[in-house]
PDB file of C-alpha atoms in Angstrom:
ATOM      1  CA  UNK Z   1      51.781 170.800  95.641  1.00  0.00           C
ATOM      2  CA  UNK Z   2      53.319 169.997  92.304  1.00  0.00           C
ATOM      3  CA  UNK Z   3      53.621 166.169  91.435  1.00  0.00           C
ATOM      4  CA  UNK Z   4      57.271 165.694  90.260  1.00  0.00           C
ATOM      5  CA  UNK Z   5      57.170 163.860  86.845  1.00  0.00           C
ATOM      6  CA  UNK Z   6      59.036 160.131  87.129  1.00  0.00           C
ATOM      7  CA  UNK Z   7      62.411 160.128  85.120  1.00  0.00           C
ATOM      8  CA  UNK Z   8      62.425 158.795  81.873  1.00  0.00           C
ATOM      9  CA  UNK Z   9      64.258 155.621  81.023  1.00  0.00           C
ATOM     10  CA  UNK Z  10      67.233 157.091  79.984  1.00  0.00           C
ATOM     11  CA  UNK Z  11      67.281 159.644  83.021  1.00  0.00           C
ATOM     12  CA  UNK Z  12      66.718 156.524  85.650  1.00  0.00           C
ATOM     13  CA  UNK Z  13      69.648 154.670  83.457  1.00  0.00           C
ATOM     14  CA  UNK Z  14      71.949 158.030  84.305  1.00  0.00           C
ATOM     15  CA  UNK Z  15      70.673 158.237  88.119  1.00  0.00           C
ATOM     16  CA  UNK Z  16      71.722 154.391  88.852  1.00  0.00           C
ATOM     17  CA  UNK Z  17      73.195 152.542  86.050  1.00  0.00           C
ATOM     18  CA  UNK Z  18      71.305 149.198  85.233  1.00  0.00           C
ATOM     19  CA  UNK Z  19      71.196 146.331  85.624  1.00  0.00           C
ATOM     20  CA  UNK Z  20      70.748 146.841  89.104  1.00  0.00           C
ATOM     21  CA  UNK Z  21      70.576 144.474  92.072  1.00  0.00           C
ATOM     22  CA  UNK Z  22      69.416 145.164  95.180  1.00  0.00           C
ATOM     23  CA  UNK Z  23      69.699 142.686  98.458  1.00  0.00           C
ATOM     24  CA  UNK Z  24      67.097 143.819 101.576  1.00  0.00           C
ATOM     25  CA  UNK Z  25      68.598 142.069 104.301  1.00  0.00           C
ATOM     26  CA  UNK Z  26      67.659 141.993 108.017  1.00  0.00           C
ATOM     27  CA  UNK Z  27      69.528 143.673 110.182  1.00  0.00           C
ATOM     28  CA  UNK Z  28      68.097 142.501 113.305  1.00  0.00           C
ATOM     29  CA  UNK Z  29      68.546 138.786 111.971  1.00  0.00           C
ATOM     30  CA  UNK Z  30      72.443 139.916 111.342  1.00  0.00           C
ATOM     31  CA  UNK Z  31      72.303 138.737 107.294  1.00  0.00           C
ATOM     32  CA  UNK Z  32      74.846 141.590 106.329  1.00  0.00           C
ATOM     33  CA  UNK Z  33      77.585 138.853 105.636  1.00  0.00           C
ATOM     34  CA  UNK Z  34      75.429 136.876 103.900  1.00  0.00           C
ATOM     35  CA  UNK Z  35      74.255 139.406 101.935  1.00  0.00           C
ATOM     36  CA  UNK Z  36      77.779 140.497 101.530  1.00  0.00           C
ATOM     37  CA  UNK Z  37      78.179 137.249 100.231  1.00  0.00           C
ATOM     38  CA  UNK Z  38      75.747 136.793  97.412  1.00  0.00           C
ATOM     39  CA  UNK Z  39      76.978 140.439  96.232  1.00  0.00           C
ATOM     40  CA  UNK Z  40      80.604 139.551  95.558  1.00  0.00           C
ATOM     41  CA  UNK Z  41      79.626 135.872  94.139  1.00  0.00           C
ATOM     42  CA  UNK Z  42      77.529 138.000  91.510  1.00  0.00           C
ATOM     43  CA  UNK Z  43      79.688 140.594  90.967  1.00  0.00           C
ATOM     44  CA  UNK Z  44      82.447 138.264  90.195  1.00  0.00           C
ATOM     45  CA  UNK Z  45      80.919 136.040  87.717  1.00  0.00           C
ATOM     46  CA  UNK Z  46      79.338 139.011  85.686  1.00  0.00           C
ATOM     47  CA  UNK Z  47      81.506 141.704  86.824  1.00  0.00           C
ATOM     48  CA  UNK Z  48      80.279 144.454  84.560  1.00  0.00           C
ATOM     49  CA  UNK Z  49      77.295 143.152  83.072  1.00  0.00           C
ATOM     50  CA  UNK Z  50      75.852 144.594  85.910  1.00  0.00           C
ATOM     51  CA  UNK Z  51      75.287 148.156  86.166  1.00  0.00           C
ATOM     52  CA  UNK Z  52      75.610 147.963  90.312  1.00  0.00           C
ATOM     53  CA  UNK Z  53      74.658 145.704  93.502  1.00  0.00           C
ATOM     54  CA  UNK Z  54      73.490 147.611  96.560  1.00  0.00           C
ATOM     55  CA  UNK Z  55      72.855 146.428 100.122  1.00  0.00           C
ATOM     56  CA  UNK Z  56      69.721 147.503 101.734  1.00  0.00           C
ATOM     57  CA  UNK Z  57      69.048 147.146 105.176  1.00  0.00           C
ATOM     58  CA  UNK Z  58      65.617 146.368 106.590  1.00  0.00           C
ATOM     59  CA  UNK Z  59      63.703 144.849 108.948  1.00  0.00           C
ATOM     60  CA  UNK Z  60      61.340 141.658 109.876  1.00  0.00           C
ATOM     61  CA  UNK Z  61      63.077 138.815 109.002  1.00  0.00           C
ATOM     62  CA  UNK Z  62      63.703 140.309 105.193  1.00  0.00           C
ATOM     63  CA  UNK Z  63      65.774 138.848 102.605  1.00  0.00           C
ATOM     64  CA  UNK Z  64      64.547 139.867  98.966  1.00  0.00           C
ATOM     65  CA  UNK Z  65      67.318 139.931  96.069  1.00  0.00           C
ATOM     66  CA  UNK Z  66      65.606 142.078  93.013  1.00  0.00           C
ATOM     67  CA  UNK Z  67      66.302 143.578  89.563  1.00  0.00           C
ATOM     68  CA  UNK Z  68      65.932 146.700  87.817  1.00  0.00           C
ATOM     69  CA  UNK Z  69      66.639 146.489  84.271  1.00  0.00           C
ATOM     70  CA  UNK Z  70      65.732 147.893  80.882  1.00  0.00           C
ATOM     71  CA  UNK Z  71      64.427 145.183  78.634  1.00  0.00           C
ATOM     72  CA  UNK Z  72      64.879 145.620  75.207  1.00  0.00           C
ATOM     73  CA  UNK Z  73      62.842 147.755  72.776  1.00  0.00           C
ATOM     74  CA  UNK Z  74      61.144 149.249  75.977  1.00  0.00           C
ATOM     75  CA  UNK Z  75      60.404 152.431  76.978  1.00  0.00           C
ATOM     76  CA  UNK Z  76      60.208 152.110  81.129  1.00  0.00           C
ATOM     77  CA  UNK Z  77      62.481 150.174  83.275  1.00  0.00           C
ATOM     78  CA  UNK Z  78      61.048 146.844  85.110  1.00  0.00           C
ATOM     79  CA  UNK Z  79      62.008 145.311  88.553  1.00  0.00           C
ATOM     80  CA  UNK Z  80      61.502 141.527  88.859  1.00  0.00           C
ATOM     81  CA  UNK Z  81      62.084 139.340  92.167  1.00  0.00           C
ATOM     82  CA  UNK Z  82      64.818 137.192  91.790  1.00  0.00           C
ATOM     83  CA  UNK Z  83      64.152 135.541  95.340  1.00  0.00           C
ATOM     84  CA  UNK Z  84      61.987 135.960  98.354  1.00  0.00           C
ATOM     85  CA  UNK Z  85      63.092 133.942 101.633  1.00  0.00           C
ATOM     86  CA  UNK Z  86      59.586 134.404 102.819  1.00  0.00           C
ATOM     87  CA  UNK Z  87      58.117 133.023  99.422  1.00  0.00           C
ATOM     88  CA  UNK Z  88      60.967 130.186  98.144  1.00  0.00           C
ATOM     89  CA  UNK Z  89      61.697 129.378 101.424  1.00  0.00           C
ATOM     90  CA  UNK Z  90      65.219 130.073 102.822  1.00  0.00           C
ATOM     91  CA  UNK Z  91      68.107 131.187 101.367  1.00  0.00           C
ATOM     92  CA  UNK Z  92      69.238 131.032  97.761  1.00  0.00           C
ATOM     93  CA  UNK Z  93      71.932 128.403  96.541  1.00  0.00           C
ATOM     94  CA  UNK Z  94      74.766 130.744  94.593  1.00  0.00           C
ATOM     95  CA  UNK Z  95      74.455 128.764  91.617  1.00  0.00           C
ATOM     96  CA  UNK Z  96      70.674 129.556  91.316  1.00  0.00           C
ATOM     97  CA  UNK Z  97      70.938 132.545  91.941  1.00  0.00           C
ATOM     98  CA  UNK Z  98      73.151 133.427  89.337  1.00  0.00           C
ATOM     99  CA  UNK Z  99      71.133 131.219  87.170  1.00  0.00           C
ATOM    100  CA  UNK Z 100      67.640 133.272  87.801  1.00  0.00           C
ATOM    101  CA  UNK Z 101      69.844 136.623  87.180  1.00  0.00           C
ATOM    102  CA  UNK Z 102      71.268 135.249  84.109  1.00  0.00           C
ATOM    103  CA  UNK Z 103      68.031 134.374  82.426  1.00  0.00           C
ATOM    104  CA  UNK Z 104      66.994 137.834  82.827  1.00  0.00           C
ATOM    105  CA  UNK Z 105      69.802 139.803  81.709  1.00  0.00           C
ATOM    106  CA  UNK Z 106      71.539 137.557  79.581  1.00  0.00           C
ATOM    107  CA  UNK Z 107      69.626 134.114  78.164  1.00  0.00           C
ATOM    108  CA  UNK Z 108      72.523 133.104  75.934  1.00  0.00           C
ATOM    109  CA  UNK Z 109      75.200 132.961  78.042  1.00  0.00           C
ATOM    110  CA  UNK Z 110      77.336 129.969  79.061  1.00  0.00           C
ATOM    111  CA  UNK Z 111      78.006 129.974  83.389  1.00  0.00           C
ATOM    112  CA  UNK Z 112      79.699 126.710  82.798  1.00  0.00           C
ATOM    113  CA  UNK Z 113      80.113 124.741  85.979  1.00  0.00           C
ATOM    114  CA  UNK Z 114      76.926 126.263  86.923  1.00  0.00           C
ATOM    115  CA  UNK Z 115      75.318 125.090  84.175  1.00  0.00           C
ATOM    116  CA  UNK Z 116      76.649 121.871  84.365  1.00  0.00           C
ATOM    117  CA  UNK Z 117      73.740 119.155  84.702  1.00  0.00           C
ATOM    118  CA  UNK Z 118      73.993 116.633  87.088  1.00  0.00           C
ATOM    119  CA  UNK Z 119      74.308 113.380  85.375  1.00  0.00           C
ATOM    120  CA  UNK Z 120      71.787 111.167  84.822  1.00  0.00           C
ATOM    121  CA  UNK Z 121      70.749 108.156  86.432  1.00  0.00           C
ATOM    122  CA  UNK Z 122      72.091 104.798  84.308  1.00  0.00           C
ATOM    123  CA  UNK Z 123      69.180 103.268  83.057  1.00  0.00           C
ATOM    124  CA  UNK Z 124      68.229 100.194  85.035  1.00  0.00           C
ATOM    125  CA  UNK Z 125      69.533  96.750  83.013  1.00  0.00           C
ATOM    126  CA  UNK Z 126      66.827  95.458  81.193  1.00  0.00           C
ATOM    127  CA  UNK Z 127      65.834  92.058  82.676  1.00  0.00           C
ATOM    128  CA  UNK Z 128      66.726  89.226  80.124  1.00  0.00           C
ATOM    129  CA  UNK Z 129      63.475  87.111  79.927  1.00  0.00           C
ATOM    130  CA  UNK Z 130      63.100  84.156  78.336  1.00  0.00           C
ATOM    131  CA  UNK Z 131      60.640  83.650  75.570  1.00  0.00           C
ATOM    132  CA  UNK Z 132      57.582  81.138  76.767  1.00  0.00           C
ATOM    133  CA  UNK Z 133      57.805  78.659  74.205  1.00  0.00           C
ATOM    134  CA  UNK Z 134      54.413  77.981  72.938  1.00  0.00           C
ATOM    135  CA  UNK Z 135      52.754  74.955  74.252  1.00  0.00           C
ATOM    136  CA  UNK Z 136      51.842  72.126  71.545  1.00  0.00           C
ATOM    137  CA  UNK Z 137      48.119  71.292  71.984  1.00  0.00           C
ATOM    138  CA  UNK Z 138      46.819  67.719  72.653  1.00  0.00           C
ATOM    139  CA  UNK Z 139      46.396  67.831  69.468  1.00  0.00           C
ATOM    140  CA  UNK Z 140      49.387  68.473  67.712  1.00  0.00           C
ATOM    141  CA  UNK Z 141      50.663  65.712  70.136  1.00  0.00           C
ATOM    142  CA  UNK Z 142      48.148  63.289  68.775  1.00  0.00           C
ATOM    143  CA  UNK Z 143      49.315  64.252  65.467  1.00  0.00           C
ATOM    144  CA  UNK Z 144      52.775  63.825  65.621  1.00  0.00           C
ATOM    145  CA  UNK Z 145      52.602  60.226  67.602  1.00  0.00           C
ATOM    146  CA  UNK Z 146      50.177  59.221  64.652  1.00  0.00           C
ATOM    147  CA  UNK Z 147      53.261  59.902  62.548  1.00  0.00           C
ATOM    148  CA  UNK Z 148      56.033  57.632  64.171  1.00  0.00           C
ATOM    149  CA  UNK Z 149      56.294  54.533  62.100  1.00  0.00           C
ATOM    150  CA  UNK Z 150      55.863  52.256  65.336  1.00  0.00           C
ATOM    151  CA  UNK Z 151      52.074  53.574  65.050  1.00  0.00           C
ATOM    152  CA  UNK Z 152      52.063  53.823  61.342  1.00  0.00           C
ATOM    153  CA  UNK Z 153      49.822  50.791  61.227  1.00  0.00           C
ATOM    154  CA  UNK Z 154      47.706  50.996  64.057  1.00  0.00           C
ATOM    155  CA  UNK Z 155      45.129  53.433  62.184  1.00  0.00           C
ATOM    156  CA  UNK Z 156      44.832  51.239  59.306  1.00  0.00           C
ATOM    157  CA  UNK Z 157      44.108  47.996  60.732  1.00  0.00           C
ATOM    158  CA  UNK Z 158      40.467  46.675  60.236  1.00  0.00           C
ATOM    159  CA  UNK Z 159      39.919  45.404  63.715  1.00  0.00           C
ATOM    160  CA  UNK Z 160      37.965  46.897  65.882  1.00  0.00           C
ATOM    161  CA  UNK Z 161      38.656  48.295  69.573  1.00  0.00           C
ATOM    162  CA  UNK Z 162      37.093  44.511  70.742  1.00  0.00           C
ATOM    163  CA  UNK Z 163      38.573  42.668  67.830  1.00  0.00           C
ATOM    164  CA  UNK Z 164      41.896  43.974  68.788  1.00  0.00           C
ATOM    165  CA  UNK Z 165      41.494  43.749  72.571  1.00  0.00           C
ATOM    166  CA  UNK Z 166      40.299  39.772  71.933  1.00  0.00           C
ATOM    167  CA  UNK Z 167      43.567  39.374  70.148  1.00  0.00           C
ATOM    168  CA  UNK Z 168      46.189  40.839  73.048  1.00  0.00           C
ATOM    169  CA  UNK Z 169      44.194  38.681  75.215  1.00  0.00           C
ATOM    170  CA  UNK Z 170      45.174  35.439  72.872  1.00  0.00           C
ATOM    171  CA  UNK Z 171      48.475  36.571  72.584  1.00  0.00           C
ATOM    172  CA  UNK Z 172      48.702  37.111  76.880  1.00  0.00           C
ATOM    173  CA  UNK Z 173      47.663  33.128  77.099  1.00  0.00           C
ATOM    174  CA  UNK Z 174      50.647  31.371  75.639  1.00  0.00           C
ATOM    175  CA  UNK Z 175      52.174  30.027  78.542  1.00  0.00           C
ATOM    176  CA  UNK Z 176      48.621  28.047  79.394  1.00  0.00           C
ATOM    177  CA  UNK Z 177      50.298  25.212  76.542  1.00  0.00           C
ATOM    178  CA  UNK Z 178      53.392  24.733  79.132  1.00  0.00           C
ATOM    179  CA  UNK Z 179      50.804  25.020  81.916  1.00  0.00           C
ATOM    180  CA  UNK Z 180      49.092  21.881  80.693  1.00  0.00           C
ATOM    181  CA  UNK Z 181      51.864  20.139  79.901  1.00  0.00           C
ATOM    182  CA  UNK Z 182      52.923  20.007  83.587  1.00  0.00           C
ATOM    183  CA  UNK Z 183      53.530  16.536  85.438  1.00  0.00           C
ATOM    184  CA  UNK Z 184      49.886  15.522  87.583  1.00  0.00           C
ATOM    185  CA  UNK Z 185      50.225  16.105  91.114  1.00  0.00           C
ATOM    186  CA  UNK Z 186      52.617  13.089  92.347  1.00  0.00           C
ATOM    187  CA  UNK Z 187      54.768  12.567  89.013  1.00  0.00           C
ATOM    188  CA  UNK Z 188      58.499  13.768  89.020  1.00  0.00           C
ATOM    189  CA  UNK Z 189      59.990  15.934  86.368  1.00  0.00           C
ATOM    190  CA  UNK Z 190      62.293  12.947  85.660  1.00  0.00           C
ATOM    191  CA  UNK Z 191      59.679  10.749  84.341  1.00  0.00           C
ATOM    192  CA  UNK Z 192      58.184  13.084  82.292  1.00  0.00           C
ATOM    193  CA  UNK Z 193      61.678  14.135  80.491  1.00  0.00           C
ATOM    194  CA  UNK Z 194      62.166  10.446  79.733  1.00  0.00           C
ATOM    195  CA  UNK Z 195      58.844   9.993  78.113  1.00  0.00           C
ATOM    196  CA  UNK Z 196      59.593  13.178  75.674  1.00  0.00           C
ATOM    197  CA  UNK Z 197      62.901  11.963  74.325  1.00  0.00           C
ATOM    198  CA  UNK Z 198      61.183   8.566  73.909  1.00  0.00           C
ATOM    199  CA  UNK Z 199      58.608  10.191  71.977  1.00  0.00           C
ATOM    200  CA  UNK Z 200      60.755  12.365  70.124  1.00  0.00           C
ATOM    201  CA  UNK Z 201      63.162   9.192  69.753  1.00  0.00           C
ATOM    202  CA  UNK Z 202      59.873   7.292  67.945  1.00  0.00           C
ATOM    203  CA  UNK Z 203      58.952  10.021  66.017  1.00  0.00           C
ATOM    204  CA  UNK Z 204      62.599   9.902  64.555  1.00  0.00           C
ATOM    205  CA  UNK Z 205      62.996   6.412  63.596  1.00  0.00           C
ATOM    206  CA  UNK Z 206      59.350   6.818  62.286  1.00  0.00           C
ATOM    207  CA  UNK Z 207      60.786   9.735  59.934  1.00  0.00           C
ATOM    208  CA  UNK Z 208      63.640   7.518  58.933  1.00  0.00           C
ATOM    209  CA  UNK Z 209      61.706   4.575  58.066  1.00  0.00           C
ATOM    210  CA  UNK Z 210      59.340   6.476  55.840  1.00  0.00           C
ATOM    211  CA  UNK Z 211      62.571   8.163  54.242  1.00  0.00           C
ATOM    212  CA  UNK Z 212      63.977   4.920  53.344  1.00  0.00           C
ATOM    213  CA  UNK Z 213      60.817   3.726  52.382  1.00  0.00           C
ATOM    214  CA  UNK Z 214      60.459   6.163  49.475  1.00  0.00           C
ATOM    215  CA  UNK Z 215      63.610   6.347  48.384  1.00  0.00           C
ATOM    216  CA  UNK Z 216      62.993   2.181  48.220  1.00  0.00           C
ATOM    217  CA  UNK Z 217      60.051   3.454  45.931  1.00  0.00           C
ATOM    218  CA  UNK Z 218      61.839   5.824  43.805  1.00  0.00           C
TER     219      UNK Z 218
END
């Protein structure tokens, strides 16, 4: 039995013209509209960039789109699946569709709304923080209080921790003078008024006298 000799790629281009699609659809599953579908949604967006688009029927849940084309600078013609329900799961979307045919057949064209990119996501406000402010050490703090002119002095004074703590103690007993100059225990304030302005009274005329005694002299 003679083995008939495949066409060449110019004699399969004459047979069916190329680029070809193909849609197997299940009959049994009643996909003929849908299949229907996808034909005239690709024959309308690249009306005669394509060569033809032929329904198949088959069998067992079947819903394969393919491609025979010629790529360039070769000699034999190659088929490529453009989807598989079994393998990408369901049916195509139109749009990708096209897309996965146009990449094949043409790679620079423009499908415009179908090729229009879904906007991004804005970008999420960056959250204003505040700069930490840096934290003066004890020492710096030290420093600075050094500085004031109320402590200017303190540094440079001679005394001593004890010297100095001898002297606020001094200081804290002034009111031990008006302490003992209070009335014993059964004399009244009044008494001891009158004998201060008697002594201050004497001490006056004493002044006076010794005044007039040296301007007597002079």
């Amino acid at each position: 039995m003679a083995e008939v000799a495949s066409p060449s790629a110019a004699a399969a281009a004459a047979l069916c013209p190329l680029p070809r699609v193909a849609i197997q659809f299940c009959t049994q599953c009643k996909w003929m509209l849908r299949a229907a579908y996808f034909a005239q949604e690709l024959l309308s967006t690249f009306s005669t960039s394509l060569g033809e688009v032929a329904l198949q029927p088959a069998t067992g849940g079947t819903f394969v789109v393919t491609l025979t084309h010629l790529p360039e600078a070769a000699a034999t013609t190659s088929t490529t699946t453009l989807w598989d329900r079994k393998t990408d799961g369901g049916f195509p979307e139109t749009k990708e569709l096209k897309r996965r045919l146009r990449d094949v057949i043409e790679p620079n064209r423009d499908l415009g709304h179908v090729d229009r990119k879904h906007p991004k996501p804005a970008a999420a406000p960056a959250e204003t923080t505040m700069a930490p402010q840096d934290d003066k050490s004890a020492s710096e703090v030290t420093s600075h209080l050094k500085k004031h002119p109320a402590n200017s002095g303190k540094n440079n004074s001679p005394l001593g921790d004890d010297a100095r703590a001898a002297v606020a103690a001094a200081h804290a007993n002034t009111g031990q003078k008006e302490i003992a100059e209070a009335p014993p225990p059964g004399q009244g304030l009044g008494e001891l008024r009158q004998q201060r302005q008697q002594q201050q009274t004497e001490a006056t005329s004493t002044q006076s006298e010794n005044n007039q005694t040296c301007e007597d002299c002079a």
